[in-house]
Structure formats: structure tokens, C-alpha cells
Coordinates of C-alpha atoms and ligand atoms in Angstrom, one line a residue:
M1 CA 14.9 30.9 -11.9
S2 CA 12.7 28.2 -13.0
L3 CA 10.3 29.7 -16.0
I4 CA 7.7 27.4 -17.3
R5 CA 4.8 27.4 -19.9
L6 CA 1.7 28.0 -18.4
D7 CA 0.0 24.8 -19.7
K8 CA 3.0 22.5 -19.5
L9 CA 2.8 23.7 -15.9
I10 CA -1.3 22.7 -15.4
A11 CA -1.5 19.9 -17.0
D12 CA 2.0 18.4 -14.7
V13 CA 0.3 19.7 -12.0
L14 CA -3.3 19.0 -11.9
R15 CA -2.7 15.8 -14.3
I16 CA -4.3 16.6 -16.3
S17 CA -3.7 16.6 -20.6
R18 CA -1.8 19.4 -22.6
K19 CA -4.7 20.3 -24.7
Q20 CA -7.0 21.1 -21.2
A21 CA -4.3 22.4 -19.9
I22 CA -4.9 24.6 -22.7
Q23 CA -8.5 24.6 -22.2
Q24 CA -8.4 25.3 -19.1
I25 CA -6.2 28.8 -19.4
K26 CA -8.1 30.1 -22.1
S27 CA -11.2 29.8 -20.1
G28 CA -9.9 32.2 -17.9
A29 CA -10.3 29.6 -15.6
V30 CA -5.8 30.5 -14.3
T31 CA -4.5 33.1 -12.7
V32 CA -1.3 34.3 -11.8
N33 CA -0.8 36.8 -8.8
G34 CA -4.2 37.9 -9.8
Q35 CA -4.6 38.1 -13.2
I36 CA -6.6 35.3 -15.9
V37 CA -3.3 34.4 -18.1
Y38 CA -5.4 33.1 -21.4
A39 CA -2.2 32.7 -23.0
P40 CA -1.0 28.8 -22.9
D41 CA 2.2 29.7 -23.0
Q42 CA 3.2 32.3 -20.9
K43 CA 6.5 31.6 -19.4
C44 CA 6.0 31.6 -15.3
N45 CA 8.1 31.1 -12.3
R46 CA 6.4 27.1 -10.5
D47 CA 8.8 28.8 -6.9
T48 CA 7.7 32.7 -6.7
D49 CA 4.4 32.9 -8.8
H50 CA 1.6 32.8 -7.0
I51 CA -0.3 30.2 -9.6
C52 CA -4.5 29.9 -9.1
H53 CA -7.0 27.4 -10.9
N54 CA -10.9 28.5 -10.7
D55 CA -9.7 30.3 -7.5
T56 CA -7.6 27.3 -5.6
P57 CA -4.1 27.9 -4.8
L58 CA -1.8 25.9 -6.8
Y59 CA 1.1 24.5 -6.1
C60 CA 4.2 23.7 -8.5
Q61 CA 7.0 24.7 -6.5
T62 CA 9.6 21.9 -7.9
H63 CA 9.1 20.6 -5.2
L64 CA 7.6 19.4 -2.3
Y65 CA 8.2 19.2 1.9
I66 CA 5.6 17.4 3.3
M67 CA 5.4 16.5 7.3
L68 CA 3.4 13.5 8.2
Y69 CA 2.5 12.6 11.7
K70 CA 2.5 8.5 10.1
P71 CA -0.1 7.0 11.9
Q72 CA -0.4 2.7 12.6
N73 CA -1.4 0.0 9.5
T74 CA 0.2 3.0 6.6
V75 CA 3.3 1.3 4.8
C76 CA 6.1 3.7 3.6
T77 CA 6.0 1.4 0.0
A78 CA 3.3 1.7 -2.4
D79 CA 1.9 -1.7 -1.8
A80 CA -1.6 -1.7 -0.5
T81 CA -2.1 -4.9 0.2
E82 CA 0.6 -4.5 3.6
G83 CA -1.5 -1.4 4.2
I84 CA -2.2 2.1 3.7
P85 CA 0.9 4.0 1.4
V86 CA 1.8 6.7 3.4
V87 CA 1.4 8.7 -0.1
E88 CA -2.3 8.4 -0.3
L89 CA -2.9 10.5 3.0
L90 CA -1.2 14.1 1.4
P91 CA -4.3 15.8 0.8
A92 CA -4.9 16.2 -3.1
Q93 CA -3.2 19.1 -3.9
W94 CA -0.4 17.8 -2.6
R95 CA -0.5 14.9 -3.9
R96 CA 2.2 14.7 -7.4
K97 CA 4.5 12.2 -9.3
G98 CA 7.6 11.5 -8.4
L99 CA 6.7 12.2 -4.2
F100 CA 8.1 10.2 -1.4
P101 CA 8.9 8.7 2.5
V102 CA 12.7 9.8 2.9
G103 CA 13.4 6.8 4.7
R104 CA 11.4 3.7 6.4
L105 CA 8.9 3.4 9.3
D106 CA 7.7 0.1 9.8
K107 CA 3.7 -0.1 10.2
D108 CA 2.9 0.1 13.5
T109 CA 6.1 2.7 13.7
T110 CA 4.1 6.5 14.3
G111 CA 5.4 9.2 14.1
L112 CA 7.6 11.7 11.9
L113 CA 7.3 11.3 8.6
L114 CA 8.8 13.6 5.5
I115 CA 7.7 13.0 2.3
T116 CA 9.2 14.7 -1.0
D117 CA 10.1 14.2 -4.4
D118 CA 13.8 16.0 -4.5
G119 CA 16.1 13.0 -4.2
A120 CA 18.9 15.4 -2.5
F121 CA 17.2 16.3 0.4
A122 CA 16.3 12.6 0.5
H123 CA 19.8 12.0 0.9
R124 CA 20.8 14.8 3.2
V125 CA 18.0 13.4 5.7
I126 CA 19.1 9.6 5.5
A127 CA 22.7 9.9 5.4
P128 CA 24.3 7.4 7.4
G129 CA 25.8 9.6 10.7
K130 CA 24.8 12.7 10.1
H131 CA 21.3 13.2 11.9
L132 CA 20.5 12.0 15.8
K133 CA 17.0 9.8 14.4
Y134 CA 15.0 10.4 18.1
Y135 CA 12.3 8.0 18.7
H136 CA 9.8 7.1 21.5
A137 CA 9.8 4.1 22.6
Q138 CA 7.0 1.9 25.3
L139 CA 9.2 -1.4 26.4
A140 CA 7.4 -4.0 27.7
E141 CA 9.6 -4.3 30.9
P142 CA 11.7 -1.8 32.7
L143 CA 15.3 -0.7 30.6
T144 CA 17.7 -1.5 33.2
E145 CA 20.5 0.8 34.4
Q146 CA 22.6 -2.1 32.7
G147 CA 20.7 -2.2 29.3
A148 CA 20.9 1.4 28.7
A149 CA 25.1 1.2 29.5
L150 CA 25.0 -1.2 26.6
L151 CA 22.9 0.4 23.4
R152 CA 24.7 3.1 24.2
D153 CA 28.1 1.8 24.3
G154 CA 26.6 0.2 21.5
V155 CA 24.9 -3.0 21.7
A156 CA 25.6 -6.2 19.4
L157 CA 21.8 -7.7 17.8
A158 CA 21.0 -10.4 17.6
D159 CA 23.6 -11.9 13.6
G160 CA 26.3 -9.3 15.6
T161 CA 26.2 -6.5 13.9
I162 CA 27.7 -3.9 16.4
L163 CA 25.7 -0.4 16.3
Q164 CA 27.3 2.7 17.2
S165 CA 26.5 4.8 20.7
A166 CA 22.7 5.3 21.2
Q167 CA 21.3 7.8 23.3
I168 CA 19.0 6.7 26.1
D169 CA 17.1 9.4 28.2
F170 CA 14.1 8.3 30.6
L171 CA 10.8 9.4 30.4
D172 CA 9.3 7.7 33.2
H173 CA 10.1 7.1 36.7
R174 CA 9.8 3.3 35.4
H175 CA 11.9 3.1 33.1
Q176 CA 8.9 2.1 30.6
L177 CA 8.9 4.7 27.9
V178 CA 12.7 5.8 26.8
Q179 CA 13.8 8.0 24.1
I180 CA 16.1 6.8 22.3
G181 CA 18.9 8.7 19.4
I182 CA 19.6 6.5 16.8
K183 CA 22.7 8.0 14.3
E184 CA 22.0 4.7 11.5
G185 CA 18.9 3.3 10.2
K186 CA 19.0 -0.4 10.5
Y187 CA 16.0 -2.4 9.0
H188 CA 13.9 -2.8 12.7
Q189 CA 16.4 -0.7 14.4
I190 CA 14.9 -0.2 17.7
K191 CA 12.9 -3.7 17.8
R192 CA 16.2 -5.3 17.9
M193 CA 18.4 -3.0 20.2
A194 CA 15.3 -3.6 22.3
A195 CA 15.6 -7.5 22.3
A196 CA 19.6 -7.1 22.0
V197 CA 19.1 -5.9 25.9
G198 CA 15.9 -8.4 27.3
N199 CA 13.3 -6.4 26.6
R200 CA 10.7 -5.7 24.4
V201 CA 9.2 -2.6 22.1
I202 CA 5.4 -1.9 22.3
T203 CA 5.0 1.2 20.5
L204 CA 6.9 3.1 18.9
K205 CA 6.8 7.0 17.9
R206 CA 10.0 9.0 15.9
V207 CA 9.2 12.2 17.7
Q208 CA 13.0 13.9 15.8
I209 CA 15.4 13.7 12.9
G210 CA 18.5 16.0 13.0
D211 CA 16.5 19.3 14.6
L212 CA 13.1 19.3 13.2
R213 CA 10.8 17.7 15.3
L214 CA 6.9 16.2 14.7
D215 CA 5.1 19.4 14.7
P216 CA 2.3 18.9 18.0
S217 CA -0.4 20.9 16.3
L218 CA -0.6 17.8 13.9
K219 CA -2.7 15.0 14.9
P220 CA -2.0 11.3 13.4
G221 CA -2.5 11.0 9.6
Q222 CA -2.2 15.0 9.4
A223 CA 0.8 16.8 7.3
R224 CA 2.1 20.5 6.6
L225 CA 4.8 21.3 4.3
L226 CA 7.9 22.3 6.0
T227 CA 9.1 26.1 5.9
P228 CA 11.1 27.7 3.9
A229 CA 13.8 27.8 7.2
E230 CA 13.2 24.2 8.0
Q231 CA 14.2 23.0 4.6
K232 CA 17.2 24.3 4.9
V233 CA 17.8 22.5 8.2
Y234 CA 19.2 19.6 6.4
N235 CA 22.0 22.0 4.3
Ligands
URA1 N1 13.2 0.8 14.1 C1 12.2 0.2 14.4 O1 12.5 -1.1 15.0 N2 11.3 0.8 13.2 C2 10.9 2.0 12.4 O2 10.2 1.7 12.3 C3 12.4 2.6 12.3 C4 13.2 2.2 13.9

């Protein structure tokens, strides 16, 4: 059980100084489980107590686990010169120090991106070979049966890297919209796989990681917290 002083918690979550947090608590702005608490040194459980500031619920959990529908022109780095950093899309109440995207998607790739401040969780998600990542790729040309067979067998990329076998499913009758499931996560992997079979990716969307699918109710740029059950999918 993670017990923590209320003033430290409020300072952390609201990103204010400890002195300001103490002032807020003493002014009666903070409730714990519905009761105003005036004592800055009161211990609380950040994972189970319901803590509000000026009646607004605070997200105090030790770690946050967020599903984002990554839109185009956003980047998984902090470099805002390249595009909008994905963490900047998150609602203000979830933003905190230490949040990072789990793995990387290219600037033009959309879809399921997990964001957390839990390094061990991220490690479990991206561990090579553990969880298949599924993408929907719109291709410039129909994917031939021969091309699909090469990808299923484990194609060699232009630089000689031999990939593990991929799952290939056709999603349209023209064979230009294809679901591709891969276990690895190499740089530009799907685009390079398409190039290796003489094709080109027009749009790319990640729809699933392991057993977790992109929530169909999310629109590009929207995010939600993972449920406790979803957090355990990668255990
Ligand atoms: N493969 C790619 O080519 N790009 C991505 O963003 C993810 C997988």
C-alpha cells in the first residue's frame, strides 16, 4: 500500500510547490474521500483514495496507463520541431512528469499508442516476440499472393535483415487494404516490408497490441485511461 503525505501528493499532481500545496490544503480546497482535510501531513493512499481539488477529481495513481488514438503529424519524441509531441495531446489533468509513449509510431502513422510513466509495463508491452502488433496498411498496389507468402515466411529487407514471419489478412477484395501482424518493432518495419515485396504503404494505422484493441469510440487525438483489467493484459 503506497501511503504518502497529502501535501507532497498535491504538489506532485498539481505541479505546484510544497508551500503552495500546504496553502491549498489549509484553505480547505482539498477533499479526501469526500471529507475536507486541513492537515498537510495527513497520509493518504494515492491508488485507492478519491482526492479532489476545488471539487475536481485528481489523478493521483502511482502510474497512469493511457490509450491514445494517435493522429497524423504527431511525434513520439519531445521534439516539437518535427510535429506535435503525442504527450501534448493528453488532457491537462493527466499530464505529469515522466509520461512517455510505449514504443514509437512514425509521424504519419495513426492508431493505438499506449502512454505511461511505468517503465516495467512499457518493457512488458514492447518485449520482442511477446505481443503481436496489428496494423492496417493501405497499399499503393494490390498485395500479390506471392508477396503475401514472402511476408508470411519472413521477408528479407533491403539491408539484409531477415524478419520473423508476419500474419497477413486481406481486408478488401482488391487486396490493397491489408492487416499485418508483426512481433518485432524495427524502424519503419511495415513500410520496409511493403518495399521488400515491391509495394508502398499509403496509410498506416495500428489497431491492436497483443489482446488490446484501439477503442472504436475514440476519435483521432482522443485518449482514455486503461481499465484495471486492460492494464493486466501484458502481465
Ligand atoms: N511500421 C512502420 O513502417 N511505421 C510505423 O509507425 C510502425 C510500423
